Short mmCIF file of C-alpha atoms and ligand atoms in Angstrom, two decimals:
data_model
loop_
_atom_site.label_atom_id
_atom_site.label_comp_id
_atom_site.label_asym_id
_atom_site.label_seq_id
_atom_site.Cartn_x
_atom_site.Cartn_y
_atom_site.Cartn_z
CA MET A 6 -146.23 -147.75 -114.69
CA SER A 7 -146.48 -145.38 -111.93
CA SER A 8 -142.90 -144.53 -111.23
CA THR A 9 -139.39 -144.55 -112.74
CA GLY A 10 -136.67 -146.66 -110.95
CA ILE A 11 -134.72 -145.77 -107.54
CA PHE A 12 -131.96 -143.50 -108.95
CA GLY A 13 -129.31 -142.55 -106.24
CA GLY A 14 -132.26 -142.70 -103.90
CA THR A 15 -134.59 -140.55 -105.74
CA VAL A 16 -137.79 -141.73 -107.88
CA LEU A 17 -140.12 -139.96 -109.92
CA ALA A 18 -143.40 -140.92 -108.87
CA THR A 19 -145.78 -140.38 -111.59
CA PRO A 20 -149.39 -139.78 -112.07
CA ALA A 21 -152.14 -142.48 -112.80
CA ARG A 22 -155.96 -142.60 -113.63
CA GLY A 23 -156.48 -145.14 -111.09
CA LEU A 24 -155.56 -148.46 -109.40
CA LYS A 25 -156.84 -151.62 -110.73
CA GLY A 26 -156.50 -155.13 -109.98
CA GLU A 27 -155.26 -156.97 -106.98
CA VAL A 28 -152.40 -156.55 -104.62
CA ARG A 29 -150.99 -158.83 -101.68
CA VAL A 30 -148.89 -156.61 -99.48
CA PRO A 31 -146.09 -157.96 -97.55
CA GLY A 32 -146.39 -159.65 -94.25
CA ASP A 33 -147.17 -157.66 -90.99
CA LYS A 34 -144.05 -155.86 -89.50
CA SER A 35 -145.24 -155.89 -85.80
CA ILE A 36 -146.16 -159.84 -86.07
CA SER A 37 -143.14 -160.63 -87.96
CA HIS A 38 -140.83 -159.17 -85.20
CA ARG A 39 -142.64 -160.99 -82.50
CA SER A 40 -142.49 -164.21 -84.19
CA VAL A 41 -138.68 -164.17 -84.11
CA PHE A 42 -138.57 -162.82 -80.42
CA PHE A 43 -141.04 -165.45 -78.89
CA GLY A 44 -139.74 -168.31 -81.36
CA SER A 45 -136.21 -167.55 -79.89
CA ILE A 46 -136.99 -167.62 -76.37
CA ALA A 47 -139.41 -170.83 -76.53
CA GLU A 48 -138.45 -174.32 -76.44
CA GLY A 49 -138.44 -176.12 -80.04
CA THR A 50 -139.01 -174.85 -83.37
CA THR A 51 -141.18 -171.93 -84.66
CA GLU A 52 -142.05 -172.27 -88.33
CA VAL A 53 -143.06 -168.70 -89.54
CA THR A 54 -144.79 -168.21 -93.04
CA GLY A 55 -145.32 -164.87 -94.62
CA PHE A 56 -142.56 -163.26 -92.69
CA LEU A 57 -141.99 -159.50 -93.78
CA GLU A 58 -138.54 -159.57 -95.45
CA GLY A 59 -138.07 -155.78 -94.64
CA GLU A 60 -134.94 -154.41 -93.35
CA ASP A 61 -136.47 -153.85 -89.69
CA ASN A 62 -137.38 -157.37 -89.23
CA LEU A 63 -134.05 -158.60 -90.61
CA SER A 64 -132.37 -156.53 -87.96
CA THR A 65 -134.52 -158.67 -85.45
CA ILE A 66 -133.29 -161.85 -86.99
CA ALA A 67 -129.71 -160.51 -86.86
CA ALA A 68 -129.85 -159.71 -83.33
CA PHE A 69 -131.15 -163.21 -82.28
CA ARG A 70 -128.59 -164.84 -84.32
CA LEU A 71 -125.89 -163.07 -82.46
CA MET A 72 -127.32 -164.28 -79.22
CA GLY A 73 -126.80 -167.89 -80.64
CA VAL A 74 -130.19 -168.36 -82.08
CA ASP A 75 -130.56 -170.90 -85.21
CA ILE A 76 -132.73 -168.89 -87.59
CA THR A 77 -133.04 -170.02 -91.35
CA ARG A 78 -134.85 -168.18 -93.97
CA ASP A 79 -136.02 -168.81 -97.49
CA GLY A 80 -137.76 -165.72 -98.49
CA GLY A 81 -140.80 -165.50 -96.34
CA ASN A 82 -140.51 -168.84 -94.44
CA VAL A 83 -138.43 -168.72 -91.38
CA THR A 84 -137.60 -171.28 -89.00
CA VAL A 85 -136.53 -170.31 -85.53
CA LYS A 86 -134.77 -173.26 -83.33
CA GLY A 87 -135.67 -171.69 -79.80
CA LYS A 88 -133.39 -171.79 -77.07
CA GLY A 89 -135.51 -171.09 -74.12
CA PHE A 90 -134.75 -168.16 -71.90
CA GLU A 91 -131.70 -169.93 -70.41
CA GLY A 92 -130.26 -170.91 -73.76
CA LEU A 93 -129.43 -167.11 -75.43
CA GLN A 94 -125.83 -166.30 -75.30
CA GLU A 95 -124.05 -163.19 -74.54
CA PRO A 96 -123.75 -161.46 -77.98
CA TYR A 97 -120.15 -161.21 -79.04
CA ASP A 98 -120.75 -157.78 -80.71
CA ILE A 99 -122.87 -154.64 -80.57
CA ILE A 100 -126.34 -155.42 -81.82
CA ASP A 101 -127.24 -152.75 -84.47
CA ALA A 102 -131.05 -152.43 -84.74
CA GLY A 103 -131.01 -150.38 -87.85
CA ASN A 104 -134.16 -148.02 -88.39
CA SER A 105 -136.10 -150.45 -86.16
CA GLY A 106 -137.63 -148.93 -82.83
CA THR A 107 -139.57 -152.28 -82.53
CA THR A 108 -136.40 -154.20 -82.34
CA THR A 109 -134.70 -152.02 -80.09
CA ARG A 110 -137.48 -151.33 -77.46
CA LEU A 111 -138.50 -155.09 -77.23
CA LEU A 112 -134.83 -156.07 -77.01
CA VAL A 113 -134.09 -153.51 -74.07
CA GLY A 114 -136.86 -155.42 -72.11
CA LEU A 115 -135.77 -158.67 -72.94
CA LEU A 116 -131.86 -158.21 -72.32
CA SER A 117 -132.45 -156.36 -69.21
CA SER A 118 -133.69 -159.93 -67.79
CA LEU A 119 -131.05 -162.10 -69.39
CA PRO A 120 -127.88 -162.77 -67.39
CA PHE A 121 -125.15 -161.36 -69.65
CA PHE A 122 -124.03 -157.75 -71.09
CA SER A 123 -125.12 -156.38 -74.18
CA VAL A 124 -124.89 -152.96 -76.13
CA ILE A 125 -127.58 -151.85 -78.75
CA THR A 126 -127.39 -149.08 -81.20
CA GLY A 127 -128.95 -147.97 -84.42
CA ASP A 128 -128.79 -145.65 -87.38
CA ALA A 129 -129.12 -141.84 -87.22
CA SER A 130 -132.98 -141.79 -86.85
CA LEU A 131 -133.10 -144.26 -84.09
CA LYS A 132 -130.34 -142.59 -82.06
CA LYS A 133 -132.74 -139.69 -81.77
CA ARG A 134 -135.76 -141.67 -80.73
CA PRO A 135 -136.79 -141.68 -76.84
CA MET A 136 -135.77 -144.62 -74.80
CA LYS A 137 -136.47 -143.31 -71.32
CA ARG A 138 -140.23 -144.69 -71.71
CA VAL A 139 -138.78 -148.21 -71.73
CA VAL A 140 -135.66 -147.69 -69.49
CA GLU A 141 -137.43 -145.87 -66.48
CA PRO A 142 -140.03 -148.83 -65.96
CA LEU A 143 -137.25 -151.57 -66.23
CA LEU A 144 -135.06 -149.49 -63.80
CA ARG A 145 -137.83 -149.79 -61.21
CA MET A 146 -137.76 -153.58 -62.19
CA GLY A 147 -133.99 -153.65 -61.06
CA ALA A 148 -132.58 -153.35 -64.53
CA SER A 149 -129.09 -152.02 -65.01
CA ILE A 150 -128.95 -149.79 -68.33
CA ALA A 151 -126.39 -147.21 -69.09
CA GLY A 152 -126.56 -144.96 -72.19
CA ARG A 153 -126.34 -141.60 -73.59
CA LYS A 154 -128.18 -138.57 -71.96
CA ASP A 155 -128.90 -140.67 -68.78
CA ALA A 156 -129.88 -143.76 -70.69
CA SER A 157 -132.61 -141.87 -72.78
CA LEU A 158 -130.86 -142.38 -76.06
CA LEU A 159 -128.98 -145.12 -77.98
CA PRO A 160 -126.47 -146.74 -77.70
CA LEU A 161 -127.49 -148.51 -74.60
CA ALA A 162 -125.54 -150.71 -72.53
CA ILE A 163 -127.40 -153.51 -70.37
CA THR A 164 -126.05 -155.64 -67.85
CA GLY A 165 -128.50 -158.19 -67.62
CA ARG A 166 -129.87 -159.59 -64.22
CA LYS A 167 -133.08 -161.07 -62.32
CA LEU A 168 -135.74 -158.59 -62.22
CA LYS A 169 -138.74 -158.08 -59.89
CA GLY A 170 -142.27 -157.51 -61.28
CA ILE A 171 -143.95 -154.30 -61.00
CA ARG A 172 -147.41 -152.73 -61.64
CA PHE A 173 -146.79 -150.11 -64.22
CA GLU A 174 -149.30 -147.60 -65.28
CA SER A 175 -148.17 -145.91 -68.36
CA LYS A 176 -148.94 -142.68 -69.59
CA ILE A 177 -148.71 -143.43 -72.96
CA ALA A 178 -150.38 -146.08 -75.14
CA SER A 179 -147.40 -147.88 -76.98
CA ALA A 180 -147.27 -151.41 -78.11
CA GLN A 181 -143.54 -151.29 -78.02
CA LEU A 182 -143.44 -150.22 -74.35
CA LYS A 183 -145.94 -152.74 -73.23
CA SER A 184 -144.08 -155.50 -75.16
CA ALA A 185 -140.71 -154.58 -73.45
CA ILE A 186 -142.10 -154.58 -69.98
CA LEU A 187 -144.18 -158.14 -70.84
CA LEU A 188 -141.05 -159.58 -72.32
CA ALA A 189 -139.00 -158.57 -69.08
CA GLY A 190 -142.08 -159.61 -66.80
CA LEU A 191 -141.91 -163.18 -68.40
CA SER A 192 -138.71 -164.13 -66.38
CA ALA A 193 -139.14 -161.59 -63.46
CA GLU A 194 -140.06 -162.42 -59.72
CA GLY A 195 -143.67 -162.39 -59.03
CA GLU A 196 -146.29 -160.81 -61.31
CA THR A 197 -145.75 -157.74 -63.87
CA VAL A 198 -148.84 -155.76 -64.82
CA PHE A 199 -148.76 -153.11 -67.44
CA VAL A 200 -151.77 -150.69 -67.73
CA GLU A 201 -152.11 -148.23 -70.48
CA PRO A 202 -154.50 -145.30 -70.74
CA GLU A 203 -155.96 -146.64 -74.10
CA LYS A 204 -155.52 -149.99 -75.90
CA SER A 205 -152.46 -150.17 -78.25
CA ARG A 206 -151.92 -153.13 -80.77
CA ASP A 207 -152.39 -156.42 -79.12
CA HIS A 208 -150.13 -158.63 -81.21
CA THR A 209 -147.80 -159.47 -78.24
CA GLU A 210 -150.70 -160.62 -76.16
CA ARG A 211 -152.37 -162.79 -78.94
CA MET A 212 -149.07 -164.37 -79.94
CA LEU A 213 -148.00 -165.11 -76.45
CA LYS A 214 -151.13 -166.96 -75.82
CA LEU A 215 -150.16 -169.18 -78.86
CA PHE A 216 -146.89 -169.80 -77.50
CA GLY A 217 -148.40 -171.08 -74.32
CA ALA A 218 -147.86 -168.07 -71.97
CA ASP A 219 -149.67 -167.75 -68.81
CA LEU A 220 -151.17 -164.09 -69.65
CA LYS A 221 -154.03 -162.24 -68.26
CA VAL A 222 -155.87 -159.34 -70.33
CA GLU A 223 -158.49 -157.25 -68.36
CA GLY A 224 -159.43 -154.41 -70.09
CA ASN A 225 -156.19 -151.92 -70.74
CA ALA A 226 -154.20 -154.14 -68.18
CA VAL A 227 -151.89 -157.06 -69.26
CA SER A 228 -150.23 -159.08 -66.54
CA VAL A 229 -147.87 -161.99 -66.82
CA ARG A 230 -145.90 -164.30 -64.17
CA SER A 231 -142.53 -165.85 -64.21
CA THR A 232 -144.20 -169.19 -64.18
CA ASN A 233 -143.91 -169.11 -68.07
CA HIS A 234 -142.67 -171.86 -70.35
CA LEU A 235 -143.00 -170.87 -73.98
CA THR A 236 -143.31 -173.68 -76.60
CA GLY A 237 -142.38 -172.98 -80.27
CA CYS A 238 -145.53 -173.09 -82.81
CA LYS A 239 -146.57 -172.21 -86.22
CA ILE A 240 -147.11 -168.42 -87.19
CA ASP A 241 -148.88 -167.39 -90.46
CA VAL A 242 -148.19 -163.72 -90.69
CA PRO A 243 -151.02 -161.78 -92.48
CA GLY A 244 -150.66 -158.88 -94.94
CA ASP A 245 -149.66 -155.61 -92.95
CA ILE A 246 -152.63 -153.39 -93.05
CA SER A 247 -150.16 -150.35 -92.54
CA SER A 248 -148.75 -151.38 -95.93
CA ALA A 249 -152.19 -151.86 -97.39
CA ALA A 250 -153.26 -148.34 -96.36
CA PHE A 251 -151.09 -146.73 -98.84
CA PHE A 252 -152.90 -148.66 -101.41
CA MET A 253 -156.33 -147.81 -99.85
CA VAL A 254 -155.81 -144.26 -100.11
CA GLY A 255 -154.18 -144.18 -103.60
CA ALA A 256 -157.37 -146.06 -104.92
CA ALA A 257 -159.52 -143.51 -103.09
CA LEU A 258 -158.11 -140.53 -104.69
CA THR A 259 -157.65 -141.57 -108.13
CA GLY A 260 -160.70 -141.48 -110.44
CA SER A 261 -161.31 -144.66 -111.71
CA SER A 262 -159.99 -147.24 -109.39
CA GLU A 263 -161.17 -150.69 -108.15
CA LEU A 264 -158.51 -152.46 -106.10
CA LEU A 265 -158.55 -155.87 -103.88
CA LEU A 266 -156.14 -156.13 -101.19
CA ARG A 267 -155.79 -159.92 -100.36
CA ASP A 268 -155.21 -161.23 -96.86
CA VAL A 269 -154.70 -158.40 -94.88
CA GLY A 270 -154.63 -158.36 -91.09
CA LEU A 271 -157.59 -156.94 -89.66
CA ASN A 272 -156.79 -156.77 -85.86
CA PRO A 273 -159.39 -154.46 -84.28
CA THR A 274 -156.45 -152.60 -82.71
CA ARG A 275 -155.05 -151.91 -86.09
CA VAL A 276 -158.04 -151.07 -88.35
CA GLY A 277 -158.29 -147.28 -87.85
CA ILE A 278 -157.38 -146.47 -91.18
CA ILE A 279 -160.49 -148.31 -92.38
CA ASP A 280 -162.81 -146.38 -89.92
CA ILE A 281 -161.14 -142.98 -90.84
CA LEU A 282 -161.36 -143.39 -94.43
CA LYS A 283 -164.95 -144.39 -94.40
CA LYS A 284 -165.51 -141.37 -91.93
CA MET A 285 -163.91 -139.35 -94.88
CA GLY A 286 -166.36 -140.99 -97.28
CA GLY A 287 -164.21 -143.83 -98.51
CA SER A 288 -165.53 -146.86 -100.18
CA ILE A 289 -164.19 -149.98 -98.50
CA GLU A 290 -165.69 -153.41 -98.59
CA THR A 291 -164.18 -156.19 -96.18
CA LYS A 292 -164.50 -159.48 -97.47
CA ALA A 293 -163.40 -163.27 -96.86
CA LEU A 294 -163.18 -163.16 -93.14
CA SER A 295 -160.89 -165.66 -91.41
CA VAL A 296 -158.56 -166.10 -88.60
CA ALA A 297 -154.58 -167.03 -88.76
CA SER A 298 -152.58 -167.59 -85.84
CA GLY A 299 -155.11 -165.61 -83.68
CA GLU A 300 -155.15 -162.96 -85.93
CA PRO A 301 -158.22 -161.65 -88.05
CA VAL A 302 -157.62 -161.54 -91.69
CA GLY A 303 -159.62 -160.50 -94.89
CA ASP A 304 -159.80 -158.98 -98.36
CA LEU A 305 -160.42 -155.35 -98.72
CA LEU A 306 -162.23 -154.03 -101.89
CA VAL A 307 -161.50 -150.31 -102.24
CA ARG A 308 -162.89 -148.15 -104.76
CA SER A 309 -162.47 -144.37 -106.04
CA SER A 310 -164.42 -142.06 -103.87
CA ARG A 311 -165.01 -138.18 -103.29
CA LEU A 312 -163.26 -137.75 -99.82
CA LYS A 313 -164.11 -135.22 -97.57
CA GLY A 314 -162.31 -133.63 -94.58
CA ALA A 315 -162.86 -134.70 -91.06
CA ASP A 316 -161.91 -133.97 -87.41
CA ILE A 317 -159.33 -136.82 -86.44
CA SER A 318 -158.80 -136.89 -82.69
CA GLY A 319 -155.93 -139.00 -80.97
CA SER A 320 -158.29 -141.80 -79.96
CA GLU A 321 -159.24 -142.44 -83.66
CA LEU A 322 -155.51 -142.31 -84.77
CA LEU A 323 -154.26 -144.74 -82.17
CA PRO A 324 -155.31 -147.97 -84.20
CA ALA A 325 -153.80 -146.00 -87.31
CA ILE A 326 -150.71 -144.79 -85.39
CA ASP A 327 -148.37 -145.37 -88.58
CA GLU A 328 -150.87 -144.33 -91.08
CA PHE A 329 -150.61 -140.54 -90.46
CA PRO A 330 -148.73 -139.78 -93.26
CA ILE A 331 -151.03 -141.26 -95.86
CA ILE A 332 -154.21 -139.86 -93.88
CA CYS A 333 -152.49 -136.45 -94.48
CA VAL A 334 -152.14 -137.36 -98.13
CA ALA A 335 -155.97 -138.35 -98.20
CA ALA A 336 -156.71 -135.00 -96.54
CA ALA A 337 -154.57 -133.31 -98.91
CA PHE A 338 -157.25 -134.22 -101.83
CA ALA A 339 -160.39 -134.16 -99.65
CA GLU A 340 -163.07 -131.53 -100.09
CA GLY A 341 -162.76 -128.93 -96.94
CA THR A 342 -160.65 -129.15 -94.05
CA THR A 343 -159.00 -131.90 -92.24
CA THR A 344 -157.83 -131.45 -88.51
CA ILE A 345 -155.80 -134.23 -87.00
CA ALA A 346 -155.21 -133.56 -83.06
CA GLY A 347 -153.66 -135.45 -80.14
CA ALA A 348 -150.98 -137.01 -82.45
CA GLY A 349 -147.90 -135.68 -80.36
CA GLU A 350 -146.20 -139.13 -80.74
CA LEU A 351 -145.98 -138.76 -84.26
CA ARG A 352 -143.14 -136.25 -83.72
CA VAL A 353 -140.78 -139.13 -82.40
CA LYS A 354 -141.33 -141.88 -85.23
CA GLU A 355 -138.90 -142.82 -87.69
CA SER A 356 -138.92 -138.74 -88.37
CA ASP A 357 -140.81 -135.96 -87.04
CA ARG A 358 -143.82 -137.12 -89.03
CA ILE A 359 -145.86 -133.88 -88.25
CA ALA A 360 -143.02 -131.64 -89.36
CA VAL A 361 -141.89 -133.58 -92.49
CA MET A 362 -145.52 -133.97 -93.79
CA ALA A 363 -146.16 -130.41 -93.46
CA GLU A 364 -142.96 -129.80 -95.31
CA CYS A 365 -143.93 -132.24 -97.97
CA LEU A 366 -147.48 -130.78 -98.66
CA ASN A 367 -146.13 -127.30 -98.72
CA ALA A 368 -143.66 -128.56 -101.22
CA ILE A 369 -146.57 -129.77 -103.59
CA GLY A 370 -148.73 -126.79 -103.08
CA VAL A 371 -151.35 -128.12 -100.57
CA ARG A 372 -152.06 -125.67 -97.68
CA ASN A 373 -151.55 -126.85 -94.21
CA GLU A 374 -150.88 -125.54 -90.68
CA GLU A 375 -148.65 -127.43 -88.34
CA ARG A 376 -149.52 -127.72 -84.70
CA PRO A 377 -147.81 -128.94 -81.77
CA ASP A 378 -149.95 -132.13 -81.56
CA GLY A 379 -151.13 -132.23 -85.16
CA ILE A 380 -151.95 -130.66 -88.55
CA VAL A 381 -154.72 -128.85 -90.40
CA ILE A 382 -154.86 -129.57 -94.11
CA GLU A 383 -156.89 -127.90 -96.76
CA GLY A 384 -157.83 -130.32 -99.36
CA THR A 385 -158.02 -129.60 -103.10
CA GLY A 386 -161.43 -131.22 -103.38
CA GLY A 387 -159.98 -133.83 -105.50
CA LYS A 388 -158.14 -131.43 -108.06
CA PRO A 389 -154.68 -132.81 -109.01
CA VAL A 390 -151.66 -130.83 -107.50
CA LYS A 391 -148.94 -129.81 -109.65
CA GLY A 392 -146.11 -131.97 -108.14
CA GLY A 393 -142.81 -131.14 -107.15
CA SER A 394 -139.69 -132.46 -105.04
CA VAL A 395 -139.87 -133.76 -101.71
CA LYS A 396 -137.38 -135.49 -99.13
CA SER A 397 -138.60 -138.64 -97.23
CA HIS A 398 -136.09 -137.74 -94.50
CA GLY A 399 -135.02 -141.48 -94.71
CA ASP A 400 -138.77 -142.36 -93.21
CA HIS A 401 -140.28 -145.44 -95.34
CA ARG A 402 -143.74 -144.11 -94.83
CA ILE A 403 -143.35 -140.61 -95.80
CA ALA A 404 -141.90 -141.96 -99.22
CA MET A 405 -144.82 -144.26 -99.67
CA ALA A 406 -147.40 -141.75 -98.78
CA MET A 407 -145.69 -139.12 -101.23
CA ALA A 408 -145.85 -141.81 -104.05
CA MET A 409 -149.70 -142.08 -103.71
CA ALA A 410 -149.99 -138.34 -103.61
CA ALA A 411 -148.17 -138.31 -107.09
CA LEU A 412 -150.79 -140.46 -108.57
CA ASN A 413 -153.00 -137.16 -108.36
CA SER A 414 -150.54 -134.95 -109.67
CA ILE A 415 -149.78 -133.29 -112.79
CA ASP A 416 -145.94 -133.46 -113.15
CA GLY A 417 -145.34 -136.29 -110.63
CA ILE A 418 -143.44 -136.04 -107.51
CA HIS A 419 -139.52 -136.38 -107.21
CA ILE A 420 -138.90 -138.15 -103.89
CA GLU A 421 -135.64 -138.13 -102.40
CA GLY A 422 -134.75 -141.18 -99.85
CA ALA A 423 -137.25 -143.60 -101.77
CA GLU A 424 -135.01 -146.41 -100.96
CA SER A 425 -136.16 -146.18 -97.15
CA VAL A 426 -139.14 -148.07 -98.60
CA ASP A 427 -137.16 -151.49 -97.94
CA VAL A 428 -137.73 -151.07 -94.23
CA SER A 429 -141.23 -152.15 -94.37
CA PHE A 430 -141.97 -152.75 -97.88
CA PRO A 431 -139.49 -154.10 -100.19
CA GLY A 432 -141.04 -154.13 -104.10
CA PHE A 433 -143.41 -151.24 -102.89
CA PHE A 434 -142.73 -149.27 -106.38
CA SER A 435 -142.92 -152.30 -108.64
CA ALA A 436 -146.43 -153.24 -106.54
CA LEU A 437 -147.52 -149.96 -107.33
CA GLY A 438 -146.53 -149.94 -111.11
CA LYS A 439 -148.42 -153.25 -111.44
CA VAL A 440 -151.92 -151.83 -110.57
CA ALA A 441 -151.51 -148.17 -111.48
CA VAL A 442 -153.40 -147.53 -114.93
CA SER A 443 -151.96 -144.49 -116.73
C1 S3P B 26 -145.19 -150.99 -83.00
C2 S3P B 26 -145.81 -150.07 -82.34
C3 S3P B 26 -146.01 -148.64 -82.50
C4 S3P B 26 -145.74 -148.53 -83.95
C5 S3P B 26 -144.41 -149.23 -84.46
C6 S3P B 26 -144.84 -150.82 -84.34
C7 S3P B 26 -144.96 -152.59 -82.31
O1 S3P B 26 -144.91 -147.93 -81.79
O2 S3P B 26 -145.82 -147.22 -84.52
O3 S3P B 26 -144.43 -149.01 -86.11
O4 S3P B 26 -144.65 -153.38 -83.36
O5 S3P B 26 -145.07 -152.74 -81.32
P1 S3P B 26 -145.23 -147.28 -80.35
O6 S3P B 26 -145.22 -148.32 -79.40
O7 S3P B 26 -144.12 -146.41 -80.48
O8 S3P B 26 -146.75 -146.55 -80.69
#
């Protein structure tokens, strides 16, 4: 057992000698969101298996139910009775996206193009996150959006209307932004083209094709036309590599680990953590490759290894954008220095992940230097840290990363705000307890 239960939101995550056995991580968060978005605006029924029952995805289901979509759920099996664009109804209440940036940004794009009024809000963290990046191009498409701080922060009030297609060259690579603009473009007049500086995760493009959308991808440009008619389909959601990443690092940094992670999504725009861990000397074998619902899937066999520090650039981090906290933990136990640069986006995630990871590493005695766009970490060379108390700041990925750091500690780590793991990985602590060898 590697951790005690969650009492008042605090967990004592405990040390372990290794991680052994098998883990099947829950479904991919990004793919689960999109299955409900596209299923709702399609004609006919969409059957989803392996849907992630995390709080973020439940916020997406609740939002579409408010718009009159019949969605039934039995664990990870979800049935969406699509209404088509025309069939969605004006929500009779404010949409609460909770902690979910993906729910919010994709909805802002879609709602801007639908003929009714809607308001979106979220929790304290989401109310701090930047919305201008989505609002600005939508205004150029003719959208009517009002909100706090000149519509740059939630709550946002949207008066939907017919939009016109644009060509938008984004300064940031963001799948949420790309998906918001493409969703708006699906019913806009003419063609909508989204170009990004580097390719962000492409689940939207892959899944829209399955739903029969007329979509073109050329390098980092994606275009859609309003001639689209989406048809419901079957979606098998693979395991989330961003959840598997915690176990990959946990296995790498403990002495005698051999852990098989089954049915993990291996989309090339998401596998940055495998490349980064291999660069740091990690031992990861990919097996049993297949394709499910247009997404590559496979098993990962991870063994203990002596990690060494590395320089990690923004381009290397993009396909591992959500893995920053756990990469910091890998760096904390590596031999030598790790420098992560070009990671400014991490300051506007569920928490300011650069500042929060610097604080957490300080709390457990790992030397580091916070930089505006990244962090420099002095690894212990595999030696355990003493332990201590850390705050997750309500950020699920910080809580899970620090639970893995506790595996290589002497006294364990008290994690405040550990209940946040339910956002993306309900059952995380019991999954860890099953494979941790004490
Ligand atoms: C996501 C895109 C990424 C990622 C987030 C999920 C998505 O955000 O960090 O967890 O599902 O589109 P950005 O688009 O802000 O990079």
